[in-house]
Short mmCIF file of C-alpha atoms and ligand atoms in Angstrom, two decimals:
data_model
loop_
_atom_site.label_atom_id
_atom_site.label_comp_id
_atom_site.label_asym_id
_atom_site.label_seq_id
_atom_site.Cartn_x
_atom_site.Cartn_y
_atom_site.Cartn_z
CA UNK A 15 227.74 65.09 30.84
CA UNK A 16 228.68 64.07 27.34
CA UNK A 17 231.26 61.61 28.66
CA UNK A 18 228.66 59.78 30.77
CA UNK A 19 226.19 59.64 27.88
CA UNK A 20 228.80 57.88 25.82
CA UNK A 21 229.33 55.24 28.54
CA UNK A 22 225.53 54.75 28.80
CA UNK A 23 225.43 54.00 25.11
CA UNK A 24 228.25 51.49 25.34
CA UNK A 25 226.79 49.83 28.46
CA UNK A 26 223.43 49.49 26.72
CA UNK A 27 225.13 48.12 23.60
CA UNK A 28 227.04 45.61 25.76
CA UNK A 29 223.76 44.26 27.14
CA UNK A 30 222.38 43.95 23.64
CA UNK A 31 225.50 42.20 22.39
CA UNK A 32 226.13 45.06 19.99
CA UNK A 33 229.31 46.53 21.49
CA UNK A 34 232.59 45.99 19.70
CA UNK A 35 235.50 44.26 21.44
CA UNK A 36 237.30 47.61 21.62
CA UNK A 37 234.28 49.26 23.27
CA UNK A 38 233.95 46.41 25.79
CA UNK A 39 237.63 46.75 26.75
CA UNK A 40 237.29 50.53 26.97
CA UNK A 41 234.19 50.48 29.16
CA UNK A 42 235.65 47.80 31.44
CA UNK A 43 238.67 49.99 32.05
CA UNK A 44 236.38 52.95 32.80
CA UNK A 45 234.14 50.94 35.16
CA UNK A 46 237.06 50.23 37.49
CA UNK A 47 237.12 53.86 38.55
CA UNK A 48 233.51 55.04 38.07
CA UNK A 49 230.89 54.12 40.68
CA UNK A 50 228.16 55.88 38.72
CA UNK A 51 228.70 53.76 35.62
CA UNK A 52 228.94 50.61 37.75
CA UNK A 53 225.44 51.39 39.06
CA UNK A 54 224.16 52.00 35.54
CA UNK A 55 225.59 48.68 34.42
CA UNK A 56 223.76 46.92 37.29
CA UNK A 57 220.52 48.60 36.23
CA UNK A 58 220.89 47.46 32.64
CA UNK A 59 221.70 43.95 33.85
CA UNK A 60 218.63 43.82 36.10
CA UNK A 61 216.33 45.02 33.37
CA UNK A 62 217.74 42.38 31.07
CA UNK A 63 217.46 39.71 33.78
CA UNK A 64 213.78 40.54 34.25
CA UNK A 65 213.41 40.43 30.49
CA UNK A 66 215.22 37.06 30.29
CA UNK A 67 212.94 35.60 32.94
CA UNK A 68 209.96 36.58 30.84
CA UNK A 69 211.47 34.71 27.94
CA UNK A 70 211.89 31.60 30.07
CA UNK A 71 208.33 31.42 31.29
CA UNK A 72 206.83 32.77 28.11
CA UNK A 73 204.01 30.75 26.70
CA UNK A 74 204.44 32.85 23.59
CA UNK A 75 206.62 32.13 20.60
CA UNK A 76 210.38 32.62 20.89
CA UNK A 77 211.70 36.12 20.51
CA UNK A 78 213.66 37.03 17.42
CA UNK A 79 217.40 36.55 17.60
CA UNK A 80 219.40 39.62 18.62
CA UNK A 81 220.35 41.80 15.74
CA UNK A 82 223.79 40.99 14.37
CA UNK A 83 226.55 43.28 15.47
CA UNK A 84 227.14 46.17 13.16
CA UNK A 85 230.40 47.85 12.47
CA UNK A 86 230.48 50.74 14.91
CA UNK A 87 230.66 53.25 12.08
CA UNK A 88 227.34 52.00 10.73
CA UNK A 89 225.53 51.98 14.02
CA UNK A 90 222.93 54.67 14.22
CA UNK A 91 223.11 55.61 17.87
CA UNK A 92 221.52 58.80 19.02
CA UNK A 93 223.42 61.28 21.09
CA UNK A 94 220.64 62.07 23.55
CA UNK A 95 219.67 59.18 25.77
CA UNK A 96 215.98 59.45 26.62
CA UNK A 97 216.59 57.72 29.92
CA UNK A 98 217.94 60.70 31.84
CA UNK A 99 220.35 60.35 34.71
CA UNK A 100 217.45 60.99 37.10
CA UNK A 101 215.28 58.34 35.47
CA UNK A 102 218.17 55.92 35.53
CA UNK A 103 218.68 56.57 39.24
CA UNK A 104 214.97 55.89 39.79
CA UNK A 105 215.25 52.69 37.75
CA UNK A 106 218.23 51.67 39.86
CA UNK A 107 216.16 52.14 42.98
CA UNK A 108 213.32 50.06 41.56
CA UNK A 109 215.81 47.40 40.45
CA UNK A 110 217.41 47.23 43.89
CA UNK A 111 214.14 46.70 45.74
CA UNK A 112 212.60 44.49 43.09
CA UNK A 113 211.90 40.88 43.97
CA UNK A 114 210.03 38.45 41.75
CA UNK A 115 206.30 38.48 42.50
CA UNK A 116 203.87 35.62 42.09
CA UNK A 117 202.23 35.63 38.69
CA UNK A 118 198.55 36.42 38.48
CA UNK A 119 198.00 36.07 34.79
CA UNK A 120 199.53 39.48 34.12
CA UNK A 121 202.26 38.03 31.91
CA UNK A 122 201.33 40.26 29.00
CA UNK A 123 201.53 43.45 31.11
CA UNK A 124 204.97 42.36 32.34
CA UNK A 125 206.07 41.63 28.79
CA UNK A 126 204.93 45.06 27.57
CA UNK A 127 206.67 46.69 30.53
CA UNK A 128 209.92 44.87 29.69
CA UNK A 129 209.65 45.99 26.05
CA UNK A 130 209.09 49.56 27.17
CA UNK A 131 212.00 49.58 29.64
CA UNK A 132 214.49 47.88 27.36
CA UNK A 133 213.62 50.23 24.47
CA UNK A 134 214.15 53.32 26.61
CA UNK A 135 217.26 51.93 28.30
CA UNK A 136 218.91 52.15 24.90
CA UNK A 137 220.62 55.29 23.69
CA UNK A 138 218.52 54.98 20.53
CA UNK A 139 215.07 53.77 21.63
CA UNK A 140 213.50 54.13 18.19
CA UNK A 141 214.26 52.19 15.02
CA UNK A 142 212.76 55.12 13.16
CA UNK A 143 213.10 58.53 14.79
CA UNK A 144 210.69 61.27 13.77
CA UNK A 145 208.29 63.68 15.43
CA UNK A 146 206.14 63.79 12.28
CA UNK A 147 203.03 61.58 12.76
CA UNK A 148 202.61 61.11 8.99
CA UNK A 149 206.22 59.93 8.59
CA UNK A 150 205.90 57.54 11.54
CA UNK A 151 202.64 56.19 10.15
CA UNK A 152 204.29 55.62 6.76
CA UNK A 153 207.26 53.83 8.39
CA UNK A 154 204.94 51.47 10.28
CA UNK A 155 202.91 50.76 7.13
CA UNK A 156 205.99 49.88 5.09
CA UNK A 157 207.87 47.99 7.83
CA UNK A 158 205.01 46.18 9.56
CA UNK A 159 202.50 46.00 6.74
CA UNK A 160 199.51 47.56 8.48
CA UNK A 161 198.17 51.00 9.28
CA UNK A 162 198.14 52.59 12.70
CA UNK A 163 196.82 55.83 14.04
CA UNK A 164 199.65 58.03 15.39
CA UNK A 165 197.88 60.22 17.94
CA UNK A 166 198.82 63.62 19.24
CA UNK A 167 199.06 63.12 23.00
CA UNK A 168 198.65 66.23 25.18
CA UNK A 169 202.00 67.52 26.50
CA UNK A 170 203.90 64.66 24.84
CA UNK A 171 206.51 64.67 22.07
CA UNK A 172 206.53 61.92 19.47
CA UNK A 173 210.00 60.32 19.24
CA UNK A 174 209.40 57.64 16.63
CA UNK A 175 208.57 53.96 16.29
CA UNK A 176 210.00 50.48 16.57
CA UNK A 177 208.99 46.87 15.95
CA UNK A 178 208.41 44.62 18.96
CA UNK A 179 207.64 40.95 19.35
CA UNK A 180 204.90 40.74 21.95
CA UNK A 181 202.86 37.65 22.75
CA UNK A 182 204.52 35.90 19.83
CA UNK A 183 203.52 38.47 17.20
CA UNK A 184 205.24 41.47 15.69
CA UNK A 185 203.61 44.67 16.90
CA UNK A 186 204.20 48.35 16.21
CA UNK A 187 205.34 50.44 19.15
CA UNK A 188 205.22 54.25 19.13
CA UNK A 189 207.53 56.09 21.52
CA UNK A 190 206.89 59.45 23.15
CA UNK A 191 208.31 61.59 25.88
CA UNK A 192 205.98 63.46 28.24
CA UNK A 193 207.93 65.75 30.56
CA UNK A 194 210.61 63.49 32.05
CA UNK A 195 208.55 60.39 31.41
CA UNK A 196 209.08 57.80 28.71
CA UNK A 197 205.86 56.54 27.11
CA UNK A 198 205.33 53.57 24.80
CA UNK A 199 202.20 52.76 22.81
CA UNK A 200 201.72 49.25 21.46
CA UNK A 201 199.39 48.97 18.49
CA UNK A 202 198.85 45.34 17.51
CA UNK A 203 197.66 44.20 14.13
CA UNK A 204 193.89 43.53 13.95
CA UNK A 205 192.87 39.95 14.62
CA UNK A 206 195.98 38.94 16.61
CA UNK A 207 195.97 37.38 20.08
CA UNK A 208 197.44 40.51 21.64
CA UNK A 209 194.70 42.66 20.11
CA UNK A 210 192.09 40.37 21.67
CA UNK A 211 193.97 40.65 24.97
CA UNK A 212 193.85 44.47 24.80
CA UNK A 213 190.05 44.33 24.54
CA UNK A 214 189.84 41.87 27.43
CA UNK A 215 192.18 43.90 29.66
CA UNK A 216 190.36 47.16 28.87
CA UNK A 217 187.21 45.74 30.51
CA UNK A 218 188.90 44.92 33.80
CA UNK A 219 188.41 47.74 36.30
CA UNK A 220 190.06 50.92 34.98
CA UNK A 221 191.73 49.04 32.15
CA UNK A 222 195.05 49.73 33.89
CA UNK A 223 197.42 47.51 35.80
CA UNK A 224 200.97 47.73 37.13
CA UNK A 225 203.88 45.71 35.77
CA UNK A 226 206.26 43.86 38.03
CA UNK A 227 208.81 46.68 37.85
CA UNK A 228 206.22 49.31 38.70
CA UNK A 229 205.24 50.77 35.31
CA UNK A 230 201.60 51.61 34.57
CA UNK A 231 200.07 49.56 31.74
CA UNK A 232 196.70 50.75 30.39
CA UNK A 233 194.63 48.98 27.76
CA UNK A 234 191.90 50.02 25.37
CA UNK A 235 190.47 47.92 22.54
CA UNK A 236 193.29 47.65 20.00
CA UNK A 237 196.08 49.26 22.01
CA UNK A 238 198.20 49.44 25.14
CA UNK A 239 200.13 52.31 26.74
CA UNK A 240 203.03 51.89 29.18
CA UNK A 241 204.52 54.72 31.26
CA UNK A 242 205.93 55.43 34.67
CA UNK A 243 202.64 56.94 35.89
CA UNK A 244 199.06 55.92 35.25
CA UNK A 245 198.22 59.55 34.44
CA UNK A 246 200.51 59.48 31.43
CA UNK A 247 199.41 56.02 30.29
CA UNK A 248 195.78 57.13 30.51
CA UNK A 249 196.46 60.41 28.68
CA UNK A 250 197.90 58.26 25.88
CA UNK A 251 195.01 55.79 25.54
CA UNK A 252 192.47 58.60 25.83
CA UNK A 253 194.00 60.51 22.93
CA UNK A 254 192.65 57.97 20.43
ZN1 ZN B 317 231.39 56.72 34.28
#
């Protein structure tokens, strides 16, 4: 429903500190009478809590400050949340059963998973939205200063790209949708610590692991893919 999509956008914006005072007041009034939106708010909060915990025990450099609030008229929110109601319900389920697990040196996989989930929890997951690989490639080159390959992944639609800070460095992330699944590719700049880590991880067993919230994280030299299922993450890394 259009109405619910609008509340999702505002709830996501609230978590990112980008909602206006009027929107906060409006959504609070709505939450009183809407159990569905209350659940969505809890999901956003849990994702952000998991994300905040990663910041606390990060051995990496601090994350960039949140983007300053924009006047709502200037905000470029999309009208079609990629996180569907079904996916959000699944995320709620994961969030409800999730308990912190002991760390086994998989901090990077958890960090990539958090980047993936927080991007797709937003109404506008991409900073630059385009299904044209050449346009996405050009955006990455001009905004991140290096070239990436933008692959065609079987059965997946390219949504666009965004910048992420991962492992203390700024990395390009490409976003796709494959059926109902959200898919993120992370393509670090050559010679960075995260690029080295991709090569190391790719040599361990299948090159895939599972993040603490259950997403599949697959590595190949020079790149990572994160998706709900390992099949999709593998389809992504194998398309290079
Ligand atoms: Zn509602």
